């Protein structure tokens, strides 16, 4: 397995002890093993990842909160609960863990395994296993054992030399024996089972979650204490060595001597699990504050990682020559954090906006009710300034206690949220109250109520005592507005023009300046802030436009409501219209709040649901499977690796043939043609061969060439296949017309044209000059193949090049001065092919090495033609093919398995199948990704976002509900005398109730309609943008349950509140009402 070994002690000494950025560091080892029930051999074994960690150290550092903190012994194991179910085990039982050391060999060393166990000299004079082994290592074949001993002594010290001497004595050879003879004896005595290590462990505890102890993509896993890693490993090797000695009839005493030397060597050289690690996990001090800081992704975290990395460069021992920058991994947070931050700023904006409206409405209602009282105080000699101070003091008396109570509720909710997050995600949320929260609380709780006093105070103090004492006289607020308008006009300023001009200026300046600046400076926070601000501006603009339509909608709904009663109440229409006009100001606030609440619920709930759908769809489209088996290259520049296709295909075919099979179908994704001819560089990394796609005299673009099975679309998730256009009729080289192939049969058409080289023909005329074979120099040569290659391309190329279906283009295969050109005929153009991430319709996609598809037959033909044209490439190609498992169809090494399952498959069956496939794959870093399980876990994790949006929606609804109540109460109180007059002239009590109901329902239904339209339009805009980016069909997902529930609750509130309020007025006699005592 390709890994990076870390000298843990050196790393801790160099950066860990004195570095203030580090809380601590701990080792991690990850391996793949087979698990079985040692007491019941009839139960099939299963594959699993084994995670080794320092349990005591991680417990002290509080790593993976929620994970069991029990002290583990030498042979104790903490096991995923589903493993116990699969193996019929319980806590306290023994579980056998079996390692196959041969599977840990990297691909470039697989040839040694074949040599040791499978090679047999065919004739006399052939090199022996030992000689070939030394030849592969570029060591002199006739080297003597004493010379090898001296090299080990000089290179690795006395301990290693003593180990070689002890082992050679055990094998019965003296110092003058050729080294290859010793190797021959060793290899002949070995069998593959000697490299199968196994040990029984006691199941200390089972868990249902990984608690971030290991990646959840691993699926089932076992945790062992790394403190005993080397000790247990040496014990298993010792047991195997004793069994091998017994099998080969050798004395076990010599084995004991060898292992005594090994133990002495490890003790002297401090070779312990505490000294080295496969990985070193570093925990930053105050890491949550660094992550959550405004510049955390670039300054707080990355700077600390830079300091750690710069101090640890010399203690990393890389076995592959590849590099992986830890700092680059931290930059992945830069994109997600600004998005989430600005999303919450959007939520706060909505809440602040509604809070302003509600505060203004409450204060205005309170002050308006006290107009008469203040007028009486003024007649008694109180100054206006005293009354103003009294109002501000009374506002402070309720705002400060409310602020304190709000802080207490917030702290209680914070505790509940932390508990909920930990319960759902097993993540300890480190929440705290920052300065921004305190400032916002003071503004909303103290400053805003005081500011809301200004307009009502000015209104009351500007009115005369006569008007204030006349409770039947309406406010002259309209005159004040008129005066203000006149004053603006006196200055030559039109308010409408001023607002429009300022809006265009702000939006234009923002788009023209801040958006390009954010892109140039790579400031994602500014970019998303501007984008969301523009979106909020659009939403508010639509709401304000809708508010202007409210009077017309109210009249329309009033007509509809009366039609439901067959116009029995038509005589009340004039009265209701008058009330709607008189209460327009107060009703406007109520309707605006209700519109905002409905819009927010639709927008946010749809956004979260759509985000979940987007991730699930992209995952399904890229993996094209319910279970995906793939090899993970964990380091940059590593050679491509392969899974064992033959073994897996045989197993899956056998499972599918069963009556109770849970498998629907499967596909393999092989290496691209570029990966087949990967070459190692002088720096020890690997470089893929360049393949160019384009037209003569135009630009050529790099592509990856896939050879897909013709059944790829039959066995995959066809719902993610988006063809743009495919040929329905093709004539091959024999003149045969191939027709009847629909868009979904394009891969079958590719295969049909490849059988018997039906697509091949000679271009004797060579009008394009493609047939000329150029030899510019010995190192720079270009040849052209005569067979036509049928190809399926991404739609992006048709956007970039003047291409149509059926056109002939060129495919240039090869680099470093040797290249072969192929003519290609475009059979189809796709926007997305399930299972391939590099098919796109976007123009920029042509610069990121998109994929193209040929049939497997023509893929094999291209390989053979290239090797025929450039024989010098053949030895390296054959060496690579010899290092991978045999049985690959068309000699295309496979790197991914895509498996689809039937619908009624249990989670246990999926886990069992996944683990079995991982065990059969033949590599140590194979991942079995359960897509269905991932979707379920994603839905669980999305509960946090959904709960947040619904919690905010609930708060907004409560604010709106309060506003509805205040508005309804104020309207009824204000109209009480008018209602009394109507009763005095003969209007019945039931008619009075209908007047109030018609008015409130017309207002609320208008707000509901506008809120629904704005919410749907804004959600559709955002979702359309997201779906276009992901190249998925537009789907609008809205959780209607909450929205409908809120609408129904609002309507019920209006009806019940109106009935109760009017009933209170109807109970009073007309005289009391007319005296203003209602």
Coordinates of N, CA, C and O in Angstrom, one line a residue, residues 15 220 299 375 379 382-383 401 430-431 542 668 672 772 1006 1017 1019:
X15 N 7.8 19.9 16.7 CA 6.7 20.9 16.6 C 5.7 20.7 17.7 O 4.9 21.6 17.8
X220 N -18.2 -0.4 7.9 CA -17.9 -1.2 9.1 C -16.4 -1.1 9.4 O -15.6 -1.2 8.5
X299 N -6.1 32.2 7.4 CA -5.1 32.7 8.4 C -5.0 31.8 9.6 O -3.9 31.2 9.9
X375 N -53.0 63.8 26.0 CA -53.6 65.1 25.8 C -54.1 65.7 27.2 O -54.0 66.9 27.4
X379 N -53.0 69.1 29.2 CA -54.0 70.2 29.7 C -53.7 70.5 31.1 O -54.0 71.6 31.6
X382 N -48.3 69.4 32.0 CA -47.1 68.7 31.7 C -46.5 69.1 30.3 O -47.3 69.3 29.3
X383 N -45.2 69.3 30.3 CA -44.5 69.7 29.1 C -44.4 68.5 28.1 O -44.4 67.3 28.5
X401 N -35.9 44.2 30.7 CA -36.3 42.8 31.1 C -36.4 41.8 30.0 O -36.1 40.7 30.1
X430 N -18.9 23.5 19.7 CA -18.3 24.5 20.5 C -18.8 25.9 20.3 O -18.2 26.7 19.6
X431 N -20.1 26.1 20.8 CA -20.8 27.3 20.5 C -20.5 28.4 21.6 O -20.3 28.0 22.8
X542 N -39.5 42.2 -5.2 CA -40.8 41.5 -5.6 C -41.8 41.6 -4.5 O -43.0 41.8 -4.8
X668 N -18.1 -2.2 -14.9 CA -16.7 -1.8 -14.5 C -16.3 -0.6 -15.3 O -16.6 -0.4 -16.4
X672 N -8.4 4.8 -18.1 CA -8.4 5.5 -19.4 C -7.1 5.1 -20.2 O -6.2 4.6 -19.6
X772 N -0.3 10.6 -44.6 CA 1.2 10.7 -44.7 C 1.9 10.4 -43.4 O 1.4 10.9 -42.4
X1006 N -54.5 37.8 0.4 CA -53.7 38.6 -0.5 C -52.2 38.4 -0.2 O -51.4 38.2 -1.0
X1017 N -41.1 31.9 -7.0 CA -40.2 32.5 -8.0 C -38.7 32.5 -7.6 O -37.8 32.1 -8.3
X1019 N -37.3 30.7 -5.2 CA -36.7 29.3 -5.1 C -36.4 28.8 -6.4 O -35.4 28.1 -6.6

